[in-house]
PDB file of C-alpha atoms in Angstrom:
ATOM      1  CA  MET R 147     -84.635 -70.998 167.137  1.00  0.00           C
ATOM      2  CA  ALA R 148     -83.939 -67.321 166.404  1.00  0.00           C
ATOM      3  CA  ALA R 149     -86.555 -65.192 164.754  1.00  0.00           C
ATOM      4  CA  PRO R 150     -85.777 -64.506 161.070  1.00  0.00           C
ATOM      5  CA  THR R 151     -84.476 -61.042 160.374  1.00  0.00           C
ATOM      6  CA  ALA R 152     -85.117 -59.044 157.261  1.00  0.00           C
ATOM      7  CA  GLY R 153     -82.508 -56.973 155.533  1.00  0.00           C
ATOM      8  CA  PRO R 154     -78.812 -57.570 155.326  1.00  0.00           C
ATOM      9  CA  THR R 155     -77.479 -60.378 157.533  1.00  0.00           C
ATOM     10  CA  ASP R 156     -73.733 -60.019 156.839  1.00  0.00           C
ATOM     11  CA  HIS R 157     -71.554 -57.499 158.656  1.00  0.00           C
ATOM     12  CA  PRO R 158     -70.103 -55.865 155.499  1.00  0.00           C
ATOM     13  CA  ALA R 159     -73.650 -55.132 154.240  1.00  0.00           C
ATOM     14  CA  GLU R 160     -74.522 -53.598 157.660  1.00  0.00           C
ATOM     15  CA  ALA R 161     -71.343 -51.492 157.527  1.00  0.00           C
ATOM     16  CA  SER R 162     -72.018 -50.337 153.981  1.00  0.00           C
ATOM     17  CA  PHE R 163     -75.632 -49.385 154.942  1.00  0.00           C
ATOM     18  CA  ALA R 164     -74.416 -47.497 158.020  1.00  0.00           C
ATOM     19  CA  ALA R 165     -71.843 -45.625 155.909  1.00  0.00           C
ATOM     20  CA  PHE R 166     -74.527 -44.761 153.302  1.00  0.00           C
ATOM     21  CA  VAL R 167     -76.815 -43.416 156.023  1.00  0.00           C
ATOM     22  CA  ARG R 168     -74.064 -41.368 157.703  1.00  0.00           C
ATOM     23  CA  SER R 169     -72.897 -39.865 154.411  1.00  0.00           C
ATOM     24  CA  ARG R 170     -76.343 -38.867 153.150  1.00  0.00           C
ATOM     25  CA  TRP R 171     -78.439 -38.185 156.245  1.00  0.00           C
ATOM     26  CA  GLY R 172     -78.193 -34.378 156.098  1.00  0.00           C
ATOM     27  CA  ARG R 173     -78.936 -34.188 152.395  1.00  0.00           C
ATOM     28  CA  LEU R 174     -81.940 -36.535 152.718  1.00  0.00           C
ATOM     29  CA  VAL R 175     -83.355 -34.538 155.690  1.00  0.00           C
ATOM     30  CA  ARG R 176     -82.958 -31.328 153.700  1.00  0.00           C
ATOM     31  CA  LEU R 177     -84.861 -32.910 150.801  1.00  0.00           C
ATOM     32  CA  ALA R 178     -87.615 -34.163 153.096  1.00  0.00           C
ATOM     33  CA  TYR R 179     -87.789 -30.775 154.856  1.00  0.00           C
ATOM     34  CA  SER R 180     -88.104 -29.021 151.544  1.00  0.00           C
ATOM     35  CA  LEU R 181     -91.157 -31.207 150.808  1.00  0.00           C
ATOM     36  CA  THR R 182     -92.761 -31.271 154.222  1.00  0.00           C
ATOM     37  CA  LEU R 183     -91.607 -27.900 155.643  1.00  0.00           C
ATOM     38  CA  ASP R 184     -91.499 -29.478 159.108  1.00  0.00           C
ATOM     39  CA  VAL R 185     -88.207 -30.692 160.645  1.00  0.00           C
ATOM     40  CA  GLY R 186     -89.790 -33.388 162.800  1.00  0.00           C
ATOM     41  CA  ARG R 187     -91.834 -34.757 159.929  1.00  0.00           C
ATOM     42  CA  ALA R 188     -88.812 -34.559 157.662  1.00  0.00           C
ATOM     43  CA  GLU R 189     -86.690 -36.627 160.029  1.00  0.00           C
ATOM     44  CA  ASP R 190     -89.518 -39.096 160.480  1.00  0.00           C
ATOM     45  CA  LEU R 191     -89.935 -39.432 156.754  1.00  0.00           C
ATOM     46  CA  VAL R 192     -86.212 -40.050 156.210  1.00  0.00           C
ATOM     47  CA  GLN R 193     -86.170 -42.654 158.961  1.00  0.00           C
ATOM     48  CA  GLU R 194     -89.159 -44.429 157.429  1.00  0.00           C
ATOM     49  CA  SER R 195     -87.538 -44.346 154.005  1.00  0.00           C
ATOM     50  CA  LEU R 196     -84.234 -45.656 155.331  1.00  0.00           C
ATOM     51  CA  ALA R 197     -86.094 -48.412 157.168  1.00  0.00           C
ATOM     52  CA  LYS R 198     -87.662 -49.476 153.803  1.00  0.00           C
ATOM     53  CA  LEU R 199     -84.229 -49.264 152.189  1.00  0.00           C
ATOM     54  CA  TRP R 200     -82.794 -51.580 154.864  1.00  0.00           C
ATOM     55  CA  PHE R 201     -85.110 -54.359 153.743  1.00  0.00           C
ATOM     56  CA  VAL R 202     -83.964 -54.068 150.106  1.00  0.00           C
ATOM     57  CA  TRP R 203     -80.362 -53.065 150.757  1.00  0.00           C
ATOM     58  CA  PRO R 204     -78.815 -56.297 149.396  1.00  0.00           C
ATOM     59  CA  ARG R 205     -80.598 -55.671 146.055  1.00  0.00           C
ATOM     60  CA  VAL R 206     -80.028 -51.974 145.639  1.00  0.00           C
ATOM     61  CA  ARG R 207     -76.696 -51.215 147.367  1.00  0.00           C
ATOM     62  CA  ASP R 208     -74.737 -51.772 144.177  1.00  0.00           C
ATOM     63  CA  GLY R 209     -77.274 -49.911 142.035  1.00  0.00           C
ATOM     64  CA  SER R 210     -78.607 -46.549 143.015  1.00  0.00           C
ATOM     65  CA  PRO R 211     -79.726 -46.593 146.679  1.00  0.00           C
ATOM     66  CA  GLU R 212     -79.952 -42.831 146.855  1.00  0.00           C
ATOM     67  CA  ALA R 213     -82.468 -42.738 144.021  1.00  0.00           C
ATOM     68  CA  TYR R 214     -84.487 -45.400 145.843  1.00  0.00           C
ATOM     69  CA  VAL R 215     -84.584 -43.385 149.076  1.00  0.00           C
ATOM     70  CA  ARG R 216     -85.372 -40.122 147.264  1.00  0.00           C
ATOM     71  CA  ARG R 217     -88.280 -41.837 145.567  1.00  0.00           C
ATOM     72  CA  THR R 218     -89.479 -43.210 148.894  1.00  0.00           C
ATOM     73  CA  ILE R 219     -89.177 -39.780 150.511  1.00  0.00           C
ATOM     74  CA  VAL R 220     -91.101 -38.038 147.739  1.00  0.00           C
ATOM     75  CA  ASN R 221     -93.817 -40.765 147.769  1.00  0.00           C
ATOM     76  CA  GLY R 222     -94.084 -40.551 151.545  1.00  0.00           C
ATOM     77  CA  ALA R 223     -94.430 -36.758 151.446  1.00  0.00           C
ATOM     78  CA  ILE R 224     -97.096 -36.864 148.756  1.00  0.00           C
ATOM     79  CA  SER R 225     -98.997 -39.626 150.720  1.00  0.00           C
ATOM     80  CA  ALA R 226     -98.722 -37.640 153.987  1.00  0.00           C
ATOM     81  CA  SER R 227    -100.008 -34.477 152.317  1.00  0.00           C
ATOM     82  CA  ARG R 228    -103.095 -36.328 151.175  1.00  0.00           C
ATOM     83  CA  ARG R 229    -103.793 -37.492 154.713  1.00  0.00           C
ATOM     84  CA  ARG R 230    -102.838 -34.331 156.501  1.00  0.00           C
ATOM     85  CA  TRP R 231    -105.581 -32.262 158.068  1.00  0.00           C
ATOM     86  CA  ARG R 232    -105.285 -28.738 156.753  1.00  0.00           C
ATOM     87  CA  GLY R 233    -107.428 -26.940 159.268  1.00  0.00           C
ATOM     88  CA  GLU R 234    -106.249 -23.863 161.119  1.00  0.00           C
ATOM     89  CA  GLU R 235    -102.632 -23.004 160.536  1.00  0.00           C
ATOM     90  CA  PRO R 236    -101.050 -20.310 162.641  1.00  0.00           C
ATOM     91  CA  ARG R 237    -100.014 -17.186 160.751  1.00  0.00           C
ATOM     92  CA  TRP R 238     -98.569 -14.014 162.153  1.00  0.00           C
ATOM     93  CA  GLU R 239     -97.379 -10.825 160.649  1.00  0.00           C
ATOM     94  CA  LEU R 240     -95.125  -8.264 162.263  1.00  0.00           C
ATOM     95  CA  PRO R 241     -96.972  -4.874 162.441  1.00  0.00           C
ATOM     96  CA  ASP R 242     -93.929  -2.775 161.437  1.00  0.00           C
ATOM     97  CA  LEU R 243     -90.880  -3.536 159.407  1.00  0.00           C
ATOM     98  CA  PRO R 244     -87.837  -4.091 161.598  1.00  0.00           C
ATOM     99  CA  GLU R 245     -84.770  -1.865 161.487  1.00  0.00           C
ATOM    100  CA  PRO R 246     -82.151  -2.793 158.842  1.00  0.00           C
ATOM    101  CA  ARG R 247     -80.474  -6.042 159.720  1.00  0.00           C
ATOM    102  CA  SER R 248     -77.215  -7.729 159.070  1.00  0.00           C
ATOM    103  CA  SER R 249     -76.813  -9.940 156.030  1.00  0.00           C
ATOM    104  CA  ALA R 250     -77.081 -13.043 158.240  1.00  0.00           C
ATOM    105  CA  ALA R 251     -80.437 -11.995 159.577  1.00  0.00           C
ATOM    106  CA  ASP R 252     -81.582 -11.164 156.010  1.00  0.00           C
ATOM    107  CA  ALA R 253     -80.566 -14.642 154.899  1.00  0.00           C
ATOM    108  CA  VAL R 254     -82.594 -16.237 157.679  1.00  0.00           C
ATOM    109  CA  ASP R 255     -85.553 -13.989 156.738  1.00  0.00           C
ATOM    110  CA  ASP R 256     -85.246 -14.913 153.098  1.00  0.00           C
ATOM    111  CA  ARG R 257     -85.197 -18.660 153.908  1.00  0.00           C
ATOM    112  CA  ASP R 258     -88.227 -18.301 156.149  1.00  0.00           C
ATOM    113  CA  TRP R 259     -90.064 -16.373 153.392  1.00  0.00           C
ATOM    114  CA  LEU R 260     -89.145 -19.029 150.810  1.00  0.00           C
ATOM    115  CA  ARG R 261     -90.304 -21.807 153.147  1.00  0.00           C
ATOM    116  CA  ARG R 262     -93.682 -20.081 153.575  1.00  0.00           C
ATOM    117  CA  GLU R 263     -94.019 -19.523 149.828  1.00  0.00           C
ATOM    118  CA  LEU R 264     -93.040 -23.151 149.081  1.00  0.00           C
ATOM    119  CA  ALA R 265     -95.865 -24.169 151.464  1.00  0.00           C
ATOM    120  CA  SER R 266     -98.295 -22.380 149.208  1.00  0.00           C
ATOM    121  CA  LEU R 267     -97.438 -24.645 146.264  1.00  0.00           C
ATOM    122  CA  SER R 268     -99.113 -27.995 145.647  1.00  0.00           C
ATOM    123  CA  VAL R 269     -97.041 -30.979 146.876  1.00  0.00           C
ATOM    124  CA  LEU R 270     -96.264 -32.014 143.318  1.00  0.00           C
ATOM    125  CA  GLN R 271     -95.173 -28.450 142.332  1.00  0.00           C
ATOM    126  CA  ARG R 272     -93.078 -28.233 145.488  1.00  0.00           C
ATOM    127  CA  ALA R 273     -91.476 -31.617 144.818  1.00  0.00           C
ATOM    128  CA  VAL R 274     -90.626 -30.644 141.227  1.00  0.00           C
ATOM    129  CA  VAL R 275     -89.208 -27.254 142.176  1.00  0.00           C
ATOM    130  CA  VAL R 276     -87.140 -28.716 145.086  1.00  0.00           C
ATOM    131  CA  LEU R 277     -85.818 -31.657 143.070  1.00  0.00           C
ATOM    132  CA  ARG R 278     -85.134 -29.619 139.950  1.00  0.00           C
ATOM    133  CA  TYR R 279     -83.552 -26.483 141.529  1.00  0.00           C
ATOM    134  CA  ALA R 280     -82.521 -27.302 145.089  1.00  0.00           C
ATOM    135  CA  GLU R 281     -81.348 -30.857 144.384  1.00  0.00           C
ATOM    136  CA  ASP R 282     -80.152 -29.912 140.835  1.00  0.00           C
ATOM    137  CA  LEU R 283     -81.662 -32.936 139.106  1.00  0.00           C
ATOM    138  CA  SER R 284     -82.394 -32.814 135.380  1.00  0.00           C
ATOM    139  CA  GLU R 285     -85.972 -32.750 134.108  1.00  0.00           C
ATOM    140  CA  ARG R 286     -85.587 -36.302 133.008  1.00  0.00           C
ATOM    141  CA  GLN R 287     -84.290 -37.431 136.431  1.00  0.00           C
ATOM    142  CA  VAL R 288     -87.159 -35.615 138.172  1.00  0.00           C
ATOM    143  CA  ALA R 289     -89.656 -37.204 135.808  1.00  0.00           C
ATOM    144  CA  GLU R 290     -88.261 -40.734 136.522  1.00  0.00           C
ATOM    145  CA  LEU R 291     -88.167 -40.126 140.210  1.00  0.00           C
ATOM    146  CA  LEU R 292     -91.767 -38.956 140.380  1.00  0.00           C
ATOM    147  CA  GLY R 293     -93.083 -41.289 137.691  1.00  0.00           C
ATOM    148  CA  ILE R 294     -94.408 -38.485 135.485  1.00  0.00           C
ATOM    149  CA  SER R 295     -93.476 -37.215 132.017  1.00  0.00           C
ATOM    150  CA  THR R 296     -90.841 -34.588 131.347  1.00  0.00           C
ATOM    151  CA  GLY R 297     -93.590 -32.352 129.995  1.00  0.00           C
ATOM    152  CA  THR R 298     -95.423 -32.572 133.324  1.00  0.00           C
ATOM    153  CA  VAL R 299     -92.160 -31.712 135.142  1.00  0.00           C
ATOM    154  CA  LYS R 300     -91.742 -28.657 132.885  1.00  0.00           C
ATOM    155  CA  THR R 301     -95.324 -27.536 133.522  1.00  0.00           C
ATOM    156  CA  HIS R 302     -95.090 -27.890 137.300  1.00  0.00           C
ATOM    157  CA  ALA R 303     -91.653 -26.223 137.366  1.00  0.00           C
ATOM    158  CA  PHE R 304     -92.945 -23.317 135.272  1.00  0.00           C
ATOM    159  CA  ARG R 305     -96.116 -22.868 137.339  1.00  0.00           C
ATOM    160  CA  GLY R 306     -94.347 -23.259 140.681  1.00  0.00           C
ATOM    161  CA  LEU R 307     -91.582 -20.841 139.809  1.00  0.00           C
ATOM    162  CA  ALA R 308     -94.174 -18.349 138.438  1.00  0.00           C
ATOM    163  CA  ARG R 309     -96.016 -18.439 141.820  1.00  0.00           C
ATOM    164  CA  LEU R 310     -92.780 -17.906 143.693  1.00  0.00           C
ATOM    165  CA  ARG R 311     -91.848 -15.020 141.414  1.00  0.00           C
ATOM    166  CA  ASP R 312     -95.237 -13.428 141.821  1.00  0.00           C
ATOM    167  CA  ALA R 313     -95.047 -13.555 145.612  1.00  0.00           C
ATOM    168  CA  ARG R 314     -93.563 -10.386 146.966  1.00  0.00           C
ATOM    169  CA  HIS R 315     -91.115 -10.524 149.811  1.00  0.00           C
ATOM    170  CA  PRO R 316     -92.470  -8.128 152.490  1.00  0.00           C
ATOM    171  CA  ASP R 317     -89.084  -6.308 152.788  1.00  0.00           C
ATOM    172  CA  ARG R 318     -88.714  -5.809 149.020  1.00  0.00           C
ATOM    173  CA  SER R 319     -90.199  -2.988 146.978  1.00  0.00           C
ATOM    174  CA  ALA R 320     -92.348  -3.751 143.957  1.00  0.00           C
ATOM    175  CA  PRO R 321     -90.218  -4.811 140.929  1.00  0.00           C
ATOM    176  CA  GLY R 322     -89.191  -2.161 138.465  1.00  0.00           C
ATOM    177  CA  PRO R 323     -89.128  -2.518 134.711  1.00  0.00           C
ATOM    178  CA  ARG R 324     -88.544  -6.025 133.412  1.00  0.00           C
ATOM    179  CA  GLY R 325     -88.757  -7.576 136.842  1.00  0.00           C
ATOM    180  CA  GLU R 326     -85.882  -5.628 138.385  1.00  0.00           C
ATOM    181  CA  GLY R 327     -86.510  -4.752 142.007  1.00  0.00           C
TER     182      GLY R 327
END
């Protein structure tokens, strides 16, 4: 007698799940990376979330499976941040500013700077900022996804963006009047 399997047992369900994974893998990894700031952890988190989705695929495939996976990713990132040891973290600063670079190098530098600044936010602030502005979800959608009120979403978005605005990019001069820099 064969061992019982969980998840979809019919071929069309397997095919629809595989198509879902192929079409959303990159976006889900980007979301997880924005929350964990670590590519390996992000991929692991997406795989764990998709494994959980597999077991409920017959129930959610006609509803909103992407919302289910996003919620699982956010919950997993928050849970992992509670368990994560935050001892020594390597930091390094270049002693001198480099020579002017191409716009492609500047873009990479800007992304790296933003990643480091996102790491300074709390997990909930980071989740709200990423879901609200990088994933372009409404305040209501973010609130539903995280299980918090829209007022809490607004507060965390405001505080998170304020911290990001206050952080000065090392290659930028201090802002001029009215925040112009």
